Amino acid sequence: MTLLCASPPGDCRRFDRRIDALAEIVAFTEQVFARRGFDRNLLPAVDFAIEELFTNSVKYGVGSSSPITVAIAAIDGGVQVTLVDADVPPFDVTLAPDADLTLPIEQRVPGGLGLHLTRRLVDVIEYSYSPERRESRIMFRKTITGRPAAEAKERTNADD
Amino acid sequence: MLTIESGSDGVVVVAGRLDAAQAQAAQAYLDRVQGSVTLDASQLEYISSAGLGVLLKTQKRLMGSGGKLKLAGVGKHLHDILVYAGFDQIFEIEPAK
């Protein structure tokens, strides 16, 4: 986590593990975008993905009191965001099933849409876990010209 | 920040960010509407899956009693989210002018 926030320090921050921290995260993301001159067209998707991944960590990281780290970095044509969640069991967000959009409204439920949509809004999403530190690390990238991560997953599934 | 209120013509106007921190307040408001209702989303800057859940729960309740929730003034980003979520099959959506 130290390395993640090493440079530049203004683009990395730790947030309390609570839903109310979302307003602080939105303000942080806005500040980083303004300071670094990132394309604001990326902001809605980046905000969405960060919220979904952060709230997921809050919901399922019960028992951990560690803050959740969010770091934003520049990449060619866009941004890379990393969330680090410590003192938690593994939960690979890339393996969560898609929501079934074919169900009639009577059978649709609110849950399950967050990760489904995140995979369609960002270009790449990767997950890793350190058992020694009990630390989940989620990285996603969003560029102006990129294709949704869900398309790559669908191609992989088709190849299997 | 989120504001949600009924206009003089009965349209419910939602403005700001409908995220996980605001979903409970939005749900409490929409739990009180009845019949067929138009939600003016032209000032809605952002919606997350928690906000989508509020819309879905409201639509299911209203449709169960013969009403419905129509979404109006829907901008491009919100429209993309609604389509990715399959909500274009569940809601009547009127794009922003």
Short mmCIF file of C-alpha atoms in Angstrom, two decimals:
data_model
loop_
_atom_site.label_atom_id
_atom_site.label_comp_id
_atom_site.label_asym_id
_atom_site.label_seq_id
_atom_site.Cartn_x
_atom_site.Cartn_y
_atom_site.Cartn_z
CA MET A 1 0.00 0.00 0.00
CA THR A 2 2.95 2.27 0.68
CA LEU A 3 4.22 1.82 -2.85
CA LEU A 4 0.78 2.47 -4.29
CA CYS A 5 0.63 5.90 -2.67
CA ALA A 6 4.31 6.74 -3.13
CA SER A 7 4.08 8.89 -6.22
CA PRO A 8 2.49 11.28 -6.90
CA PRO A 9 0.96 11.45 -3.43
CA GLY A 10 -1.90 13.76 -4.41
CA ASP A 11 -3.35 11.11 -6.71
CA CYS A 12 -3.76 8.51 -3.98
CA ARG A 13 -5.89 8.63 -0.84
CA ARG A 14 -7.30 6.35 1.82
CA PHE A 15 -10.99 6.42 2.62
CA ASP A 16 -12.93 5.21 5.61
CA ARG A 17 -14.78 1.96 5.06
CA ARG A 18 -18.28 3.45 4.99
CA ILE A 19 -20.80 4.34 2.27
CA ASP A 20 -20.84 7.96 3.40
CA ALA A 21 -17.25 8.26 2.18
CA LEU A 22 -18.55 8.31 -1.41
CA ALA A 23 -18.87 12.10 -1.41
CA GLU A 24 -15.20 12.41 -0.42
CA ILE A 25 -14.21 9.97 -3.16
CA VAL A 26 -16.14 11.91 -5.79
CA ALA A 27 -14.43 15.13 -4.66
CA PHE A 28 -11.02 13.42 -4.74
CA THR A 29 -11.57 12.06 -8.25
CA GLU A 30 -12.78 15.46 -9.43
CA GLN A 31 -9.65 17.11 -7.98
CA VAL A 32 -7.28 14.62 -9.59
CA PHE A 33 -8.97 14.97 -12.98
CA ALA A 34 -8.78 18.77 -12.78
CA ARG A 35 -5.17 18.86 -11.55
CA ARG A 36 -3.89 16.32 -14.08
CA GLY A 37 -6.00 17.58 -16.99
CA PHE A 38 -7.62 14.21 -17.61
CA ASP A 39 -10.40 14.07 -20.21
CA ARG A 40 -13.64 14.73 -18.34
CA ASN A 41 -15.52 12.45 -20.73
CA LEU A 42 -13.93 9.60 -18.78
CA LEU A 43 -15.23 10.83 -15.44
CA PRO A 44 -18.75 9.30 -15.37
CA ALA A 45 -17.45 5.80 -16.06
CA VAL A 46 -14.54 6.21 -13.64
CA ASP A 47 -16.86 7.51 -10.91
CA PHE A 48 -19.25 4.62 -11.53
CA ALA A 49 -16.58 1.93 -11.40
CA ILE A 50 -14.95 3.35 -8.27
CA GLU A 51 -18.31 3.58 -6.47
CA GLU A 52 -19.30 0.03 -7.38
CA LEU A 53 -15.95 -1.44 -6.36
CA PHE A 54 -15.75 0.66 -3.18
CA THR A 55 -19.30 -0.14 -2.03
CA ASN A 56 -18.66 -3.79 -2.83
CA SER A 57 -15.65 -3.71 -0.51
CA VAL A 58 -17.67 -2.00 2.22
CA LYS A 59 -20.51 -4.54 1.94
CA TYR A 60 -18.41 -7.66 1.84
CA GLY A 61 -15.35 -6.61 3.84
CA VAL A 62 -17.19 -7.00 7.11
CA GLY A 63 -14.75 -7.39 9.97
CA SER A 64 -12.09 -5.16 8.49
CA SER A 65 -11.59 -1.67 9.86
CA SER A 66 -8.80 -0.79 7.46
CA PRO A 67 -9.34 2.15 5.13
CA ILE A 68 -9.65 1.49 1.41
CA THR A 69 -7.00 3.06 -0.80
CA VAL A 70 -7.87 4.62 -4.16
CA ALA A 71 -5.08 5.63 -6.55
CA ILE A 72 -5.48 7.26 -9.95
CA ALA A 73 -2.69 7.32 -12.53
CA ALA A 74 -2.32 8.55 -16.08
CA ILE A 75 -2.01 6.06 -18.92
CA ASP A 76 -1.91 6.59 -22.67
CA GLY A 77 -5.31 8.00 -23.62
CA GLY A 78 -6.90 7.62 -20.22
CA VAL A 79 -6.56 6.68 -16.59
CA GLN A 80 -5.75 3.66 -14.46
CA VAL A 81 -7.41 3.31 -11.07
CA THR A 82 -6.33 0.94 -8.32
CA LEU A 83 -8.28 0.09 -5.17
CA VAL A 84 -6.55 -1.71 -2.33
CA ASP A 85 -8.60 -3.34 0.40
CA ALA A 86 -6.75 -4.80 3.40
CA ASP A 87 -7.68 -7.35 6.07
CA VAL A 88 -10.31 -8.98 3.89
CA PRO A 89 -10.92 -12.46 2.43
CA PRO A 90 -10.47 -12.87 -1.32
CA PHE A 91 -13.31 -11.90 -3.63
CA ASP A 92 -12.44 -11.85 -7.32
CA VAL A 93 -14.75 -9.25 -8.82
CA THR A 94 -13.81 -10.35 -12.33
CA LEU A 95 -15.46 -13.72 -11.73
CA ALA A 96 -18.80 -12.39 -10.49
CA PRO A 97 -21.58 -13.52 -12.84
CA ASP A 98 -23.35 -11.09 -15.11
CA ALA A 99 -26.89 -10.06 -14.24
CA ASP A 100 -29.61 -11.85 -16.22
CA LEU A 101 -31.16 -9.04 -18.24
CA THR A 102 -33.60 -11.38 -19.98
CA LEU A 103 -35.71 -11.91 -16.88
CA PRO A 104 -39.16 -10.30 -16.79
CA ILE A 105 -39.47 -7.38 -14.42
CA GLU A 106 -41.24 -9.48 -11.81
CA GLN A 107 -38.09 -11.59 -11.46
CA ARG A 108 -35.52 -8.81 -11.73
CA VAL A 109 -33.78 -7.89 -8.47
CA PRO A 110 -31.75 -4.77 -7.74
CA GLY A 111 -28.54 -6.63 -6.83
CA GLY A 112 -25.85 -7.82 -9.21
CA LEU A 113 -25.91 -4.89 -11.60
CA GLY A 114 -22.89 -3.04 -10.22
CA LEU A 115 -20.11 -5.34 -11.41
CA HIS A 116 -22.10 -6.23 -14.55
CA LEU A 117 -22.16 -2.56 -15.55
CA THR A 118 -18.60 -1.85 -14.42
CA ARG A 119 -17.33 -4.48 -16.86
CA ARG A 120 -19.19 -2.67 -19.63
CA LEU A 121 -17.94 0.79 -18.75
CA VAL A 122 -14.20 0.17 -18.34
CA ASP A 123 -11.65 -1.25 -20.78
CA VAL A 124 -9.78 -3.61 -18.46
CA ILE A 125 -10.39 -4.87 -14.95
CA GLU A 126 -7.98 -7.10 -13.06
CA TYR A 127 -7.96 -8.60 -9.58
CA SER A 128 -5.17 -9.95 -7.40
CA TYR A 129 -4.99 -11.12 -3.80
CA SER A 130 -2.14 -11.35 -1.34
CA PRO A 131 -2.86 -14.09 1.25
CA GLU A 132 0.05 -12.86 3.41
CA ARG A 133 -1.42 -9.40 3.76
CA ARG A 134 -5.05 -10.51 3.27
CA GLU A 135 -5.17 -7.75 0.70
CA SER A 136 -7.35 -7.43 -2.39
CA ARG A 137 -6.14 -5.24 -5.21
CA ILE A 138 -8.42 -4.26 -8.08
CA MET A 139 -7.12 -2.33 -11.07
CA PHE A 140 -9.17 -0.94 -13.93
CA ARG A 141 -8.34 1.19 -16.94
CA LYS A 142 -10.57 3.51 -18.88
CA THR A 143 -9.55 5.21 -22.12
CA ILE A 144 -11.41 7.29 -24.64
CA THR A 145 -10.96 4.75 -27.42
CA GLY A 146 -11.07 1.54 -25.38
CA ARG A 147 -13.55 -1.30 -25.69
CA PRO A 148 -15.53 -2.66 -22.73
CA ALA A 149 -13.84 -5.29 -20.57
CA ALA A 150 -17.00 -7.39 -20.90
CA GLU A 151 -16.34 -7.85 -24.62
CA ALA A 152 -12.94 -9.39 -23.92
CA LYS A 153 -14.51 -11.70 -21.34
CA GLU A 154 -17.19 -12.75 -23.83
CA ARG A 155 -14.51 -13.46 -26.44
CA THR A 156 -12.57 -15.56 -23.93
CA ASN A 157 -15.68 -17.52 -23.00
CA ALA A 158 -16.46 -18.12 -26.69
CA ASP A 159 -12.93 -19.46 -27.23
CA ASP A 160 -13.19 -21.91 -24.31
CA MET B 1 -25.90 15.82 -3.30
CA LEU B 2 -29.35 14.81 -4.46
CA THR B 3 -32.64 16.63 -4.55
CA ILE B 4 -35.93 15.01 -5.43
CA GLU B 5 -39.26 16.80 -5.44
CA SER B 6 -42.60 16.91 -7.21
CA GLY B 7 -43.19 19.70 -9.71
CA SER B 8 -46.47 21.50 -10.10
CA ASP B 9 -47.48 19.26 -13.02
CA GLY B 10 -47.01 16.10 -11.00
CA VAL B 11 -43.67 15.29 -12.55
CA VAL B 12 -41.04 14.14 -10.06
CA VAL B 13 -37.81 16.04 -10.62
CA VAL B 14 -34.55 14.45 -9.55
CA ALA B 15 -31.29 16.39 -9.61
CA GLY B 16 -27.71 15.68 -8.63
CA ARG B 17 -26.13 12.33 -7.88
CA LEU B 18 -28.18 9.22 -7.16
CA ASP B 19 -25.49 7.03 -5.62
CA ALA B 20 -25.38 4.46 -2.84
CA ALA B 21 -25.23 7.18 -0.19
CA GLN B 22 -28.41 8.83 -1.51
CA ALA B 23 -30.39 5.75 -2.56
CA GLN B 24 -32.21 5.33 0.74
CA ALA B 25 -33.53 8.90 0.70
CA ALA B 26 -34.60 8.59 -2.93
CA GLN B 27 -36.36 5.30 -2.22
CA ALA B 28 -38.20 6.81 0.75
CA TYR B 29 -39.49 9.59 -1.51
CA LEU B 30 -40.47 7.34 -4.41
CA ASP B 31 -42.20 4.89 -2.07
CA ARG B 32 -44.87 7.56 -1.65
CA VAL B 33 -45.72 8.11 -5.34
CA GLN B 34 -48.73 6.35 -6.84
CA GLY B 35 -50.16 5.62 -10.30
CA SER B 36 -48.30 6.58 -13.46
CA VAL B 37 -45.45 8.96 -12.76
CA THR B 38 -42.88 10.74 -14.91
CA LEU B 39 -39.42 11.15 -13.45
CA ASP B 40 -37.62 14.13 -14.97
CA ALA B 41 -33.97 13.07 -15.04
CA SER B 42 -32.68 16.03 -17.07
CA GLN B 43 -30.75 17.31 -14.02
CA LEU B 44 -29.62 13.88 -12.87
CA GLU B 45 -25.83 14.04 -13.19
CA TYR B 46 -25.03 10.50 -12.15
CA ILE B 47 -26.62 7.20 -11.21
CA SER B 48 -25.03 4.05 -9.78
CA SER B 49 -26.39 0.53 -9.44
CA ALA B 50 -27.88 1.55 -6.10
CA GLY B 51 -29.86 4.25 -7.89
CA LEU B 52 -30.92 1.79 -10.57
CA GLY B 53 -32.19 -0.44 -7.79
CA VAL B 54 -34.38 2.40 -6.55
CA LEU B 55 -35.87 2.85 -10.02
CA LEU B 56 -36.44 -0.89 -10.43
CA LYS B 57 -38.12 -1.31 -7.06
CA THR B 58 -40.38 1.66 -7.74
CA GLN B 59 -41.31 0.40 -11.20
CA LYS B 60 -42.17 -3.06 -9.87
CA ARG B 61 -44.40 -1.59 -7.18
CA LEU B 62 -46.19 0.82 -9.54
CA MET B 63 -46.70 -1.78 -12.27
CA GLY B 64 -48.12 -4.13 -9.66
CA SER B 65 -50.96 -1.69 -9.14
CA GLY B 66 -51.48 -0.78 -12.80
CA GLY B 67 -49.24 2.28 -12.91
CA LYS B 68 -45.72 2.86 -14.20
CA LEU B 69 -42.65 5.03 -13.89
CA LYS B 70 -41.57 6.85 -17.06
CA LEU B 71 -38.08 8.32 -17.35
CA ALA B 72 -37.82 11.66 -19.16
CA GLY B 73 -34.98 14.02 -20.01
CA VAL B 74 -32.49 11.15 -20.11
CA GLY B 75 -28.98 12.23 -21.15
CA LYS B 76 -26.47 10.13 -23.06
CA HIS B 77 -24.48 8.71 -20.15
CA LEU B 78 -27.62 7.83 -18.20
CA HIS B 79 -29.12 6.30 -21.33
CA ASP B 80 -26.05 4.12 -21.84
CA ILE B 81 -26.29 2.90 -18.24
CA LEU B 82 -30.00 2.14 -18.60
CA VAL B 83 -29.42 0.16 -21.80
CA TYR B 84 -26.48 -1.80 -20.33
CA ALA B 85 -28.75 -2.66 -17.39
CA GLY B 86 -31.58 -3.77 -19.69
CA PHE B 87 -33.82 -1.05 -18.30
CA ASP B 88 -34.81 0.03 -21.80
CA GLN B 89 -36.97 -3.12 -21.76
CA ILE B 90 -38.57 -2.18 -18.46
CA PHE B 91 -39.03 1.59 -18.65
CA GLU B 92 -40.41 4.00 -21.19
CA ILE B 93 -37.45 6.30 -21.76
CA GLU B 94 -37.69 9.77 -23.27
CA PRO B 95 -34.30 11.21 -24.27
CA ALA B 96 -33.21 14.70 -23.28
CA LYS B 97 -34.12 17.39 -25.81
#
